[in-house]
JSON list of N, CA and C in Angstrom, two decimals:
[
{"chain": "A", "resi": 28, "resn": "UNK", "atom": "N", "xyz": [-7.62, 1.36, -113.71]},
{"chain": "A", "resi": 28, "resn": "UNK", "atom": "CA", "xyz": [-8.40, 1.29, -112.50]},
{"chain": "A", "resi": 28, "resn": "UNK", "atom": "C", "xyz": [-7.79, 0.19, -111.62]},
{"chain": "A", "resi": 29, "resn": "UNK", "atom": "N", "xyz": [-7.96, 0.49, -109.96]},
{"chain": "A", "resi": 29, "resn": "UNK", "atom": "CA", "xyz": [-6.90, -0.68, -109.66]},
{"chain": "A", "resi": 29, "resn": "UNK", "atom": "C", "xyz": [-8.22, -1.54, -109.11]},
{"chain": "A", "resi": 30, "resn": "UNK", "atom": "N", "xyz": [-6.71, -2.66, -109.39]},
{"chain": "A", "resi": 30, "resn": "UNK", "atom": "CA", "xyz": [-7.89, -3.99, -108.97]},
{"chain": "A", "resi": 30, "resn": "UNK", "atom": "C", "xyz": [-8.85, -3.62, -107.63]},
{"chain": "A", "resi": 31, "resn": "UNK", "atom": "N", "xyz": [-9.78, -4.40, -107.43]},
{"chain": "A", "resi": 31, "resn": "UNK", "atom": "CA", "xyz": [-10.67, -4.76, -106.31]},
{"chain": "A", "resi": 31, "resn": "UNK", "atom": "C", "xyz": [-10.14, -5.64, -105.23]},
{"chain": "A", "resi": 32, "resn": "UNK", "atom": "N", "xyz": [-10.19, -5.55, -103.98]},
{"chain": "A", "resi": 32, "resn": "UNK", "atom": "CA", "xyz": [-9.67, -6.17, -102.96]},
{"chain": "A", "resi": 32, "resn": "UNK", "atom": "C", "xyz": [-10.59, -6.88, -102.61]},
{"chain": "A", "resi": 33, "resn": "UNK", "atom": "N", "xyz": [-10.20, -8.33, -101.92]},
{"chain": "A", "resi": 33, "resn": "UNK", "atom": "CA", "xyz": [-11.84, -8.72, -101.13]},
{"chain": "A", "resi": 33, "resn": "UNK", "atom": "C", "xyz": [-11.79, -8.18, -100.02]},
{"chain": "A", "resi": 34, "resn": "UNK", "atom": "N", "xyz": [-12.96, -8.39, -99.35]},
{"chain": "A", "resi": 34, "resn": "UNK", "atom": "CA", "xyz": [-13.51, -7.50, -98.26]},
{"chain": "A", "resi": 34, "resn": "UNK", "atom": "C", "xyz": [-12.38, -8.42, -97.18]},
{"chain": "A", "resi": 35, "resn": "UNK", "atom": "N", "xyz": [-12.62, -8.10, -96.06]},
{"chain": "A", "resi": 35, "resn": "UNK", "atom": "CA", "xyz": [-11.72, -8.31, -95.28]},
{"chain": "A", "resi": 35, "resn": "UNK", "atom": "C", "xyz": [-13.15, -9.38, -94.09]},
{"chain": "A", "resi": 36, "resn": "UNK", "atom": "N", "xyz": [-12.76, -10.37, -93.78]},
{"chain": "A", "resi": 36, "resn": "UNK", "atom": "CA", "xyz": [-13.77, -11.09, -93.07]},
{"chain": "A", "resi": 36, "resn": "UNK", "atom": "C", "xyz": [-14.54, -10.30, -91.93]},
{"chain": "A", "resi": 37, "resn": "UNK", "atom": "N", "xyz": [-15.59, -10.26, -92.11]},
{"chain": "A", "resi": 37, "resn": "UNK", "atom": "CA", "xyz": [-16.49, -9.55, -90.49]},
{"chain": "A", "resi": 37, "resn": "UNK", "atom": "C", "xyz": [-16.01, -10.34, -89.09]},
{"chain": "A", "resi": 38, "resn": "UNK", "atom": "N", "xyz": [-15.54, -9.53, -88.55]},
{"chain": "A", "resi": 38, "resn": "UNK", "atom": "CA", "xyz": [-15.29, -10.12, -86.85]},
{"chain": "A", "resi": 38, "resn": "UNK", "atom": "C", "xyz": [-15.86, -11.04, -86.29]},
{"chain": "A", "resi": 39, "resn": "UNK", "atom": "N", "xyz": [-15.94, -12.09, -85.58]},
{"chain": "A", "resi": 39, "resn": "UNK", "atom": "CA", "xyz": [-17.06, -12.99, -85.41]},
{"chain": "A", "resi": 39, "resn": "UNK", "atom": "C", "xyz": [-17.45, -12.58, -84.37]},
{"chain": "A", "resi": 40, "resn": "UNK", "atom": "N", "xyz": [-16.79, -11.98, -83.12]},
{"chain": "A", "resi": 40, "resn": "UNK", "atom": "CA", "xyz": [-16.43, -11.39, -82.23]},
{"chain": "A", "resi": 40, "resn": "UNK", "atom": "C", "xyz": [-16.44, -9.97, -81.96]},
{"chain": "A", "resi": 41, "resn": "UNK", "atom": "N", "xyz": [-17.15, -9.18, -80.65]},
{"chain": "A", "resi": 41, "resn": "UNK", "atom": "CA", "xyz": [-16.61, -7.92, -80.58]},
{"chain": "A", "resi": 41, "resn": "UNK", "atom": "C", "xyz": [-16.27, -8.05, -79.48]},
{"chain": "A", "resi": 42, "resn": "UNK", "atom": "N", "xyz": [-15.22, -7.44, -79.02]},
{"chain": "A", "resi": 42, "resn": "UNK", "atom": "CA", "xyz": [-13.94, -7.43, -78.22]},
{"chain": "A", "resi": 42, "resn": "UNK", "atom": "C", "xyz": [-14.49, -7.02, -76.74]},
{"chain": "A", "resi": 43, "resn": "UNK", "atom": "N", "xyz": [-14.10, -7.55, -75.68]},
{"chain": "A", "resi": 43, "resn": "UNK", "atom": "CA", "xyz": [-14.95, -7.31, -74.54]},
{"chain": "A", "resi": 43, "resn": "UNK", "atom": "C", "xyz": [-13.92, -6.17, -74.00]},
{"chain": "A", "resi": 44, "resn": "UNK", "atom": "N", "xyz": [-14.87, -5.23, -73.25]},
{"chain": "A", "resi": 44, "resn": "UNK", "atom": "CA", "xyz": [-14.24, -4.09, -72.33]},
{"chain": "A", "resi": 44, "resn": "UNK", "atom": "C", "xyz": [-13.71, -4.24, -71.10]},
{"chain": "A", "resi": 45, "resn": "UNK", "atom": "N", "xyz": [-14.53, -5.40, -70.25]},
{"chain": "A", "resi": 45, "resn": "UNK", "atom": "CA", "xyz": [-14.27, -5.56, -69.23]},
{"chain": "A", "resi": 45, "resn": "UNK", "atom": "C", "xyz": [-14.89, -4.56, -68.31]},
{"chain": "A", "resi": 46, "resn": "UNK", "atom": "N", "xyz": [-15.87, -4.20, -68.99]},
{"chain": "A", "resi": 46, "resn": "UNK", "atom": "CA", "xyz": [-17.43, -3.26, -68.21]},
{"chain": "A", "resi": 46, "resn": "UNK", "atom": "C", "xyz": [-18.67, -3.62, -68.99]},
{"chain": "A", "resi": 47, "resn": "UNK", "atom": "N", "xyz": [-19.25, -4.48, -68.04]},
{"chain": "A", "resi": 47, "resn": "UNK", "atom": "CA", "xyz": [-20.76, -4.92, -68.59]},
{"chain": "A", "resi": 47, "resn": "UNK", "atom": "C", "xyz": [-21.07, -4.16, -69.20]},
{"chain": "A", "resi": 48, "resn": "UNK", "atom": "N", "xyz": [-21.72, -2.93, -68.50]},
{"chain": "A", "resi": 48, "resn": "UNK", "atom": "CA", "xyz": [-22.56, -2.16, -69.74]},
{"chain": "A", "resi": 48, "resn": "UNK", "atom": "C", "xyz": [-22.36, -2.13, -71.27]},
{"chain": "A", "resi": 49, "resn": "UNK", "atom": "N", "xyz": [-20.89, -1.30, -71.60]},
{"chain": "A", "resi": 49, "resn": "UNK", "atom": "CA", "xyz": [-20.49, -1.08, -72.33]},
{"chain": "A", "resi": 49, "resn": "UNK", "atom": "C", "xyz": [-20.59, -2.17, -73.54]},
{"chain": "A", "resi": 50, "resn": "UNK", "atom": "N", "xyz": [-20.20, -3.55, -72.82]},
{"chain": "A", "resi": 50, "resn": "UNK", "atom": "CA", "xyz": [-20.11, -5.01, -73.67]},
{"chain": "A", "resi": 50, "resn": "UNK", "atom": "C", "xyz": [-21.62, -5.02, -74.05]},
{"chain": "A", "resi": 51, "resn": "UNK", "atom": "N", "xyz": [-22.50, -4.84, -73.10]},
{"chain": "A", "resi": 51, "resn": "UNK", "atom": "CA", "xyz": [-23.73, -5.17, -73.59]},
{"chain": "A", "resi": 51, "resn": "UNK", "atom": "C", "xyz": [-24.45, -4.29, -75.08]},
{"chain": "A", "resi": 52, "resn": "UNK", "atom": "N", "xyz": [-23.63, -2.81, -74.44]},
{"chain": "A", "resi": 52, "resn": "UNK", "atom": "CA", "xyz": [-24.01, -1.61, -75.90]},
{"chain": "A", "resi": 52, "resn": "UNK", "atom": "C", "xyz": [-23.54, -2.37, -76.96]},
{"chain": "A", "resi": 53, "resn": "UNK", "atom": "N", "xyz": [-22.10, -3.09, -76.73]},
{"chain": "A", "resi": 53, "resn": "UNK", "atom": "CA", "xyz": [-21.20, -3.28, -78.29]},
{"chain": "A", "resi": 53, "resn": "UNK", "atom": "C", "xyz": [-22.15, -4.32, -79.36]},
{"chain": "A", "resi": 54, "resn": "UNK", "atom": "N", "xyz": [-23.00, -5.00, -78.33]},
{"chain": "A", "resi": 54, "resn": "UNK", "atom": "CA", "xyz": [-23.86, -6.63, -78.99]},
{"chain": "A", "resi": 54, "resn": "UNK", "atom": "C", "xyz": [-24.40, -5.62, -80.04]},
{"chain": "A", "resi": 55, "resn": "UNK", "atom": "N", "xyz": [-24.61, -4.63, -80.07]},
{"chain": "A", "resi": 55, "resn": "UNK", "atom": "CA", "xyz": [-25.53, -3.44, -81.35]},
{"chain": "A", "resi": 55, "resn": "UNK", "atom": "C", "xyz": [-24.63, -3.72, -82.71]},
{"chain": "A", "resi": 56, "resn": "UNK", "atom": "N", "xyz": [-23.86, -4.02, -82.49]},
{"chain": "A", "resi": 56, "resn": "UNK", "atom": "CA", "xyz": [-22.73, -4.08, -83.52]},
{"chain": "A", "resi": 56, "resn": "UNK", "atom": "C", "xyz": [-22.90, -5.71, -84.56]},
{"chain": "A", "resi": 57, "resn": "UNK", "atom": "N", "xyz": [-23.22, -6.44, -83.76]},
{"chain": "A", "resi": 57, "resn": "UNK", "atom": "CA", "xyz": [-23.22, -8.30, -83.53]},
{"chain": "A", "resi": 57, "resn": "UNK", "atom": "C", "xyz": [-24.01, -8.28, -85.49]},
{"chain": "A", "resi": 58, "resn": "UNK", "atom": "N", "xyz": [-25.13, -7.94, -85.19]},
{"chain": "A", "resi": 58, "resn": "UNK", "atom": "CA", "xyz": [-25.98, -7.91, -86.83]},
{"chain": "A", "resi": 58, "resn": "UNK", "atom": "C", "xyz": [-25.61, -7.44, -87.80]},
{"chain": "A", "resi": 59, "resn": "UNK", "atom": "N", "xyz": [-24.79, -5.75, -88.04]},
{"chain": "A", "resi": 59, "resn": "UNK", "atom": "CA", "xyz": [-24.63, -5.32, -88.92]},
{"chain": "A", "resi": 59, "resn": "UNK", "atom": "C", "xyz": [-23.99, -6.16, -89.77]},
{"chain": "A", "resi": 60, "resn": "UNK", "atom": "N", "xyz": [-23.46, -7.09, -89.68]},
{"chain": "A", "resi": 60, "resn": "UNK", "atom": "CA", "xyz": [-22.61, -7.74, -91.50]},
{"chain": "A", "resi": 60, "resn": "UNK", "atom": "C", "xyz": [-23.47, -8.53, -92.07]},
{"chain": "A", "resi": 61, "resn": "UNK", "atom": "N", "xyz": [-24.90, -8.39, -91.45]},
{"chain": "A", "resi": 61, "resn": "UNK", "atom": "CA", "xyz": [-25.76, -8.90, -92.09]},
{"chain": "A", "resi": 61, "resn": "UNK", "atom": "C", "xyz": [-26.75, -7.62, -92.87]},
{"chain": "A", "resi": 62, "resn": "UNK", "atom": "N", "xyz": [-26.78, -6.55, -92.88]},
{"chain": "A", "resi": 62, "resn": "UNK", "atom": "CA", "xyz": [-27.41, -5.70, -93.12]},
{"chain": "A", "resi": 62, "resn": "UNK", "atom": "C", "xyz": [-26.65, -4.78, -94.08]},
{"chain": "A", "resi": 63, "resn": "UNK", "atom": "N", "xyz": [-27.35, -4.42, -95.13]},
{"chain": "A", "resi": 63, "resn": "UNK", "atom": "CA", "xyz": [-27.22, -2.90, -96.14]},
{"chain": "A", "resi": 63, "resn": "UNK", "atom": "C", "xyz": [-26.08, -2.23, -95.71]},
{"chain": "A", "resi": 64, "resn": "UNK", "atom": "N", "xyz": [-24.62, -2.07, -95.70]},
{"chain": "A", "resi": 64, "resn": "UNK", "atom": "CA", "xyz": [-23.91, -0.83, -95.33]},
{"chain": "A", "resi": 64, "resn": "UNK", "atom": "C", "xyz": [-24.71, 0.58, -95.27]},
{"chain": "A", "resi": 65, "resn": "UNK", "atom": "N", "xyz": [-25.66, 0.77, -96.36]},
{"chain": "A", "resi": 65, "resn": "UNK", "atom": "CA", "xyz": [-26.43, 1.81, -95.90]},
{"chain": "A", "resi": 65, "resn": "UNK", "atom": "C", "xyz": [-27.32, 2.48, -94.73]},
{"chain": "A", "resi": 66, "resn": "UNK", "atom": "N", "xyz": [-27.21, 1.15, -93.67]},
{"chain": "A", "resi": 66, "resn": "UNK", "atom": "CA", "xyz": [-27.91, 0.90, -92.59]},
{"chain": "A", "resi": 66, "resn": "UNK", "atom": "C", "xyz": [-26.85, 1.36, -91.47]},
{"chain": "A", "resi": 67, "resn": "UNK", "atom": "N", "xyz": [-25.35, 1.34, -92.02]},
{"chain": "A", "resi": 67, "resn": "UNK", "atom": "CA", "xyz": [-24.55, 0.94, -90.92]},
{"chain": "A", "resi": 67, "resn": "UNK", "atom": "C", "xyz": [-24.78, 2.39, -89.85]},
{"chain": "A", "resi": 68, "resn": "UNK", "atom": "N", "xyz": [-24.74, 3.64, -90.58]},
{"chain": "A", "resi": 68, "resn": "UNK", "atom": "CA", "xyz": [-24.59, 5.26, -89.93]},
{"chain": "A", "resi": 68, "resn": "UNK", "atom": "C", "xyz": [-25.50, 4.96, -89.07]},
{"chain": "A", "resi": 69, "resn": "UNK", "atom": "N", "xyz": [-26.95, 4.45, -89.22]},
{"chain": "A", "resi": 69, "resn": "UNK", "atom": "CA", "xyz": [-28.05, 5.05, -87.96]},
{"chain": "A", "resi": 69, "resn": "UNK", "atom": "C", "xyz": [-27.40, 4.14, -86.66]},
{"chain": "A", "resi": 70, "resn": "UNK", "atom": "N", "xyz": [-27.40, 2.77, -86.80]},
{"chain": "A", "resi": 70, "resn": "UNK", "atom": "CA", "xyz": [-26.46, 1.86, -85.96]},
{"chain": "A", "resi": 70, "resn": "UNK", "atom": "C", "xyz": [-25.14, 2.43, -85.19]},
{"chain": "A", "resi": 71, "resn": "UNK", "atom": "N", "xyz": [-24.35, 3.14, -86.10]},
{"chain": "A", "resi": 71, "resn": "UNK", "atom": "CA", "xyz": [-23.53, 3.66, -84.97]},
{"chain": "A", "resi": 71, "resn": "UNK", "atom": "C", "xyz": [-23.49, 4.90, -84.35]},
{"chain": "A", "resi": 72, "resn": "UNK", "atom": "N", "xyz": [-24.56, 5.41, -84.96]},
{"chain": "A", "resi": 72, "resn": "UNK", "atom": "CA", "xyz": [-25.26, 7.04, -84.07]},
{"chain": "A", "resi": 72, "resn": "UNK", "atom": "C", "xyz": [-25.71, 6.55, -82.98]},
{"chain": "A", "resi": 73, "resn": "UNK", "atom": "N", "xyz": [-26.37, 5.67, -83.23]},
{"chain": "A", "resi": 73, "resn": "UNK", "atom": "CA", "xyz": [-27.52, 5.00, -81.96]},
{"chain": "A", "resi": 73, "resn": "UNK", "atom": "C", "xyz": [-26.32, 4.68, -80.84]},
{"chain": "A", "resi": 74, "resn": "UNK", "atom": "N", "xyz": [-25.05, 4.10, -81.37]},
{"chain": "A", "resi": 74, "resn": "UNK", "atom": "CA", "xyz": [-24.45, 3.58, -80.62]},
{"chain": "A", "resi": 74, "resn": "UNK", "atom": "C", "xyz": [-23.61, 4.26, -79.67]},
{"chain": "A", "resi": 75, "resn": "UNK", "atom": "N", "xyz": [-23.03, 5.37, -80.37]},
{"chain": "A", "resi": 75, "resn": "UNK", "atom": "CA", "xyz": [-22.35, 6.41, -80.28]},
{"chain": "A", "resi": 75, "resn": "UNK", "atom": "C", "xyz": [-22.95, 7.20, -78.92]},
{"chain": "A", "resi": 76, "resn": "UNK", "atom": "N", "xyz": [-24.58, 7.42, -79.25]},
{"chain": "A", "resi": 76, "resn": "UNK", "atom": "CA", "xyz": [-25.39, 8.42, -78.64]},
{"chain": "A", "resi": 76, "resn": "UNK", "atom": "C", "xyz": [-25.30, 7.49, -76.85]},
{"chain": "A", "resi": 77, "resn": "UNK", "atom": "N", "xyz": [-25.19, 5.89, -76.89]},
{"chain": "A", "resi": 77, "resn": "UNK", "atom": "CA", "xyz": [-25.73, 4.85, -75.86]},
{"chain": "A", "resi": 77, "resn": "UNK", "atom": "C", "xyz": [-24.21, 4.79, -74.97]},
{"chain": "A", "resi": 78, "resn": "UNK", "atom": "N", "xyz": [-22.92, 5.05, -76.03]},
{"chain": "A", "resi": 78, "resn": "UNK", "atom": "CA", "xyz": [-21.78, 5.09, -75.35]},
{"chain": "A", "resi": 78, "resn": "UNK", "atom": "C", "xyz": [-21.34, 6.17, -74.27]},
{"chain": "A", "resi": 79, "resn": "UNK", "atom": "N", "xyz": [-21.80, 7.30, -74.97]},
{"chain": "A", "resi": 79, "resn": "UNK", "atom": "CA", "xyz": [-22.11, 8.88, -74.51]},
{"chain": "A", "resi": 79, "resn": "UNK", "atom": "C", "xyz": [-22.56, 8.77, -73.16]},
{"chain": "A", "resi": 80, "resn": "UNK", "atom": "N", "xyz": [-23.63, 8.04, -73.59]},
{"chain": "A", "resi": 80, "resn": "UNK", "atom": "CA", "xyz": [-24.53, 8.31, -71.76]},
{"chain": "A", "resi": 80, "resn": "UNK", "atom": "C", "xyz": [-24.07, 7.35, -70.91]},
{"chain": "A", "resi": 81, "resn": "UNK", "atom": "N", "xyz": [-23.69, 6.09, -71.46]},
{"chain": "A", "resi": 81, "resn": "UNK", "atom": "CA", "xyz": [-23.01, 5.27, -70.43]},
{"chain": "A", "resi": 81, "resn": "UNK", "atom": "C", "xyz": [-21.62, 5.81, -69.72]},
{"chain": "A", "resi": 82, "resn": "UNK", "atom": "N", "xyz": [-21.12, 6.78, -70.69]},
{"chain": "A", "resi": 82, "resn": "UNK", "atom": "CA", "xyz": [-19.86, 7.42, -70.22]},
{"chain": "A", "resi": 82, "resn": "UNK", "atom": "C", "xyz": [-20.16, 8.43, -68.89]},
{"chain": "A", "resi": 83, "resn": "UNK", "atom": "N", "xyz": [-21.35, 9.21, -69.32]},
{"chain": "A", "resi": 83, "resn": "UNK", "atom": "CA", "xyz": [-21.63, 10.29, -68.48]},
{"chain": "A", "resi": 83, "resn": "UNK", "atom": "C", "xyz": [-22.22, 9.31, -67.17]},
{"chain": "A", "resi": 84, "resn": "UNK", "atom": "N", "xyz": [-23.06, 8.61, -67.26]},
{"chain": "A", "resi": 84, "resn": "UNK", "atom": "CA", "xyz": [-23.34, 7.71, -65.94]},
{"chain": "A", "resi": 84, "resn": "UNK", "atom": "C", "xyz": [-22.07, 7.36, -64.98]},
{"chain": "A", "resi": 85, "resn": "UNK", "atom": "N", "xyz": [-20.86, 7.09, -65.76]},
{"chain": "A", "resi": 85, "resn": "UNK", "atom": "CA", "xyz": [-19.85, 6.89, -65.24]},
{"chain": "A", "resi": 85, "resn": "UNK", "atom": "C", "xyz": [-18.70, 8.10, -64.78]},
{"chain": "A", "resi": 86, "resn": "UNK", "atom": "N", "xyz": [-19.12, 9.17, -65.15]},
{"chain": "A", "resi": 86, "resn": "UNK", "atom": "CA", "xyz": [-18.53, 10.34, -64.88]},
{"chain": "A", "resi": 86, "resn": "UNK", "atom": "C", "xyz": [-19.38, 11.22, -63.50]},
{"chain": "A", "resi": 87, "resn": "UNK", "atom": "N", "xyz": [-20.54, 10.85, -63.57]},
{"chain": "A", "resi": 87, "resn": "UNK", "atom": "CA", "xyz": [-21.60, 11.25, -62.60]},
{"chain": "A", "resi": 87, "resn": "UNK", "atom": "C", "xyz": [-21.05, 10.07, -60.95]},
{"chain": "A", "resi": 88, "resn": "UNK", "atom": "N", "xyz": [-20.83, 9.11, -61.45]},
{"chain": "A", "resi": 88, "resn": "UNK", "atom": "CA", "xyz": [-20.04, 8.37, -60.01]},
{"chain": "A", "resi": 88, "resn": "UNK", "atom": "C", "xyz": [-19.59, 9.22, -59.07]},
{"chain": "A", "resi": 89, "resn": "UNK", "atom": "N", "xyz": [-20.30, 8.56, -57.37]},
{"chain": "A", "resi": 89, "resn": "UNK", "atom": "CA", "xyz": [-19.47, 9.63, -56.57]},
{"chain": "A", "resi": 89, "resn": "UNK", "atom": "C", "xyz": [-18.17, 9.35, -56.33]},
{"chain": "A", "resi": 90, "resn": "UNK", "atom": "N", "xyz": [-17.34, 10.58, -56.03]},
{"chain": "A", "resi": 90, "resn": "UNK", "atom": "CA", "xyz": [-16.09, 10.39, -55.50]},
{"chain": "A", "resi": 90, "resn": "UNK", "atom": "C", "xyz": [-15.61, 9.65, -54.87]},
{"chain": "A", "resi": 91, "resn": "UNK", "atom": "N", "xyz": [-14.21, 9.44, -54.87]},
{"chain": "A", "resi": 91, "resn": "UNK", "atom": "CA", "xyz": [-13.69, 8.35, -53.68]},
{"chain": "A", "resi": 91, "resn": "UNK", "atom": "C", "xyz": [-14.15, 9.05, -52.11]},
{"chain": "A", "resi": 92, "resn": "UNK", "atom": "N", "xyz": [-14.32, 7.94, -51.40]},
{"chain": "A", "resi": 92, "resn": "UNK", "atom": "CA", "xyz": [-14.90, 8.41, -49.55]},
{"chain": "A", "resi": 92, "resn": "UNK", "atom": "C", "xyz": [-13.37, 8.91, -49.36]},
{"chain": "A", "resi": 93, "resn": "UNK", "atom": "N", "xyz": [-13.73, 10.03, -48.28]},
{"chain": "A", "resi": 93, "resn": "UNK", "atom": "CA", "xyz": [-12.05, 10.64, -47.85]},
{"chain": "A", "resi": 93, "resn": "UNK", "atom": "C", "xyz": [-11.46, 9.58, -47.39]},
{"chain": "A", "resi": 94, "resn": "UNK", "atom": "N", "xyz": [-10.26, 9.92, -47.43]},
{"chain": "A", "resi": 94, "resn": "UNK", "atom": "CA", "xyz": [-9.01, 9.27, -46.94]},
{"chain": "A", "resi": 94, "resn": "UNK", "atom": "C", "xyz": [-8.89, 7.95, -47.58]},
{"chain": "A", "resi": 95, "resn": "UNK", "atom": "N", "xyz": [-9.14, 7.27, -48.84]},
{"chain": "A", "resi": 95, "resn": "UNK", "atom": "CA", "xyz": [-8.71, 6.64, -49.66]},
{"chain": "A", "resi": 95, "resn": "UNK", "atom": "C", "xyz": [-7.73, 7.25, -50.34]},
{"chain": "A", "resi": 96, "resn": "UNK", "atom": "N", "xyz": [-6.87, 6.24, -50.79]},
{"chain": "A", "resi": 96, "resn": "UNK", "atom": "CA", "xyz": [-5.74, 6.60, -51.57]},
{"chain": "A", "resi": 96, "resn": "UNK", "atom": "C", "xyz": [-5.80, 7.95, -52.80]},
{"chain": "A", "resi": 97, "resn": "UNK", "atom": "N", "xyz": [-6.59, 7.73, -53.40]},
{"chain": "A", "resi": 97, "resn": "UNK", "atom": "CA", "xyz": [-6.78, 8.96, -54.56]},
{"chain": "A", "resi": 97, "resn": "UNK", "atom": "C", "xyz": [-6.76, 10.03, -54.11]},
{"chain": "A", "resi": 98, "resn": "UNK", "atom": "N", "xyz": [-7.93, 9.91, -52.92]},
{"chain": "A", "resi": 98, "resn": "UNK", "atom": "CA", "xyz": [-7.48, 11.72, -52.25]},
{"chain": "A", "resi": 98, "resn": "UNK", "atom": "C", "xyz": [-5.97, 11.93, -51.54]},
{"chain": "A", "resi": 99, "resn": "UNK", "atom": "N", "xyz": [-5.55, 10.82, -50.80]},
{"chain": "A", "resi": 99, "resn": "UNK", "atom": "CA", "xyz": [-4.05, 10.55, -50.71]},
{"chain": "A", "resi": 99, "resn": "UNK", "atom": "C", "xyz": [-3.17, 11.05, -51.07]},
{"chain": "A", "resi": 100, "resn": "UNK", "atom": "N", "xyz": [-3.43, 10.86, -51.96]},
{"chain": "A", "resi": 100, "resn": "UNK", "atom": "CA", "xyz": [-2.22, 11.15, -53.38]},
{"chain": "A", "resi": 100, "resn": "UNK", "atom": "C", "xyz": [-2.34, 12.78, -53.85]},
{"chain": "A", "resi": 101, "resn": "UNK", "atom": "N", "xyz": [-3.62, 12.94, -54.24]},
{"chain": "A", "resi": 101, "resn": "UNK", "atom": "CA", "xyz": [-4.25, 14.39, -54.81]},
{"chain": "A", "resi": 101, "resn": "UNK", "atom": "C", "xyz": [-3.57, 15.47, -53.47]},
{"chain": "A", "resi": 102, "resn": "UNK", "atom": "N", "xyz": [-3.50, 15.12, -52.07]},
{"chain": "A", "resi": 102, "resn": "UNK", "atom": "CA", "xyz": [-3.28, 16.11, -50.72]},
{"chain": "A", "resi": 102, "resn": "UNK", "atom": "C", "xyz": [-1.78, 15.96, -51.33]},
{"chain": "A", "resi": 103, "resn": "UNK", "atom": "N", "xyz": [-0.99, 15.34, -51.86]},
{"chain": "A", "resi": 103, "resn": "UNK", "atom": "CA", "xyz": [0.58, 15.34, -51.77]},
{"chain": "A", "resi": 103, "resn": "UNK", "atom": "C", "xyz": [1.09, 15.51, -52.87]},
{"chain": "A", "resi": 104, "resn": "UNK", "atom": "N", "xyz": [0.14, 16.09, -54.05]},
{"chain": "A", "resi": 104, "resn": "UNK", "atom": "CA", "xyz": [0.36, 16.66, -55.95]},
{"chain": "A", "resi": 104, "resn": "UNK", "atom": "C", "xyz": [0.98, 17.98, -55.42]}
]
């Protein structure tokens, strides 16, 4: 049987996005190395489900106003 490894240290830190929201979802993360691994699945469903909609909030954004660069660019693809 092969040896046992030690665990690898818990992050002290979770890594910023550089989009509030998102940073604020990740703090969900901050407790778990204090809790049951058995706990960890509902935690990152929850999290998963909070990333989802923050994504779609951000996909729902309106378009660039005409004649900004993006449409710019898109008239000359």
């Amino acid at each position: 049987m092969p040896e046992s490894q030690p665990a690898a240290p818990w992050p002290q830190a979770v890594a910023a996005t550089e989009d509030p929201a998102v940073d604020s979802l990740l703090e969900a993360l901050r407790p778990l190395a204090d809790r049951p691994v058995a706990g960890h699945a509902a935690v990152y469903a929850e999290l998963h489900d909070a990333l989802l909609a923050e994504l779609n909030n951000h996909s729902a954004a309106p378009s660039p106003a005409p004649g900004t660069a993006a449409e710019q660019q898109d008239k000359h693809a």
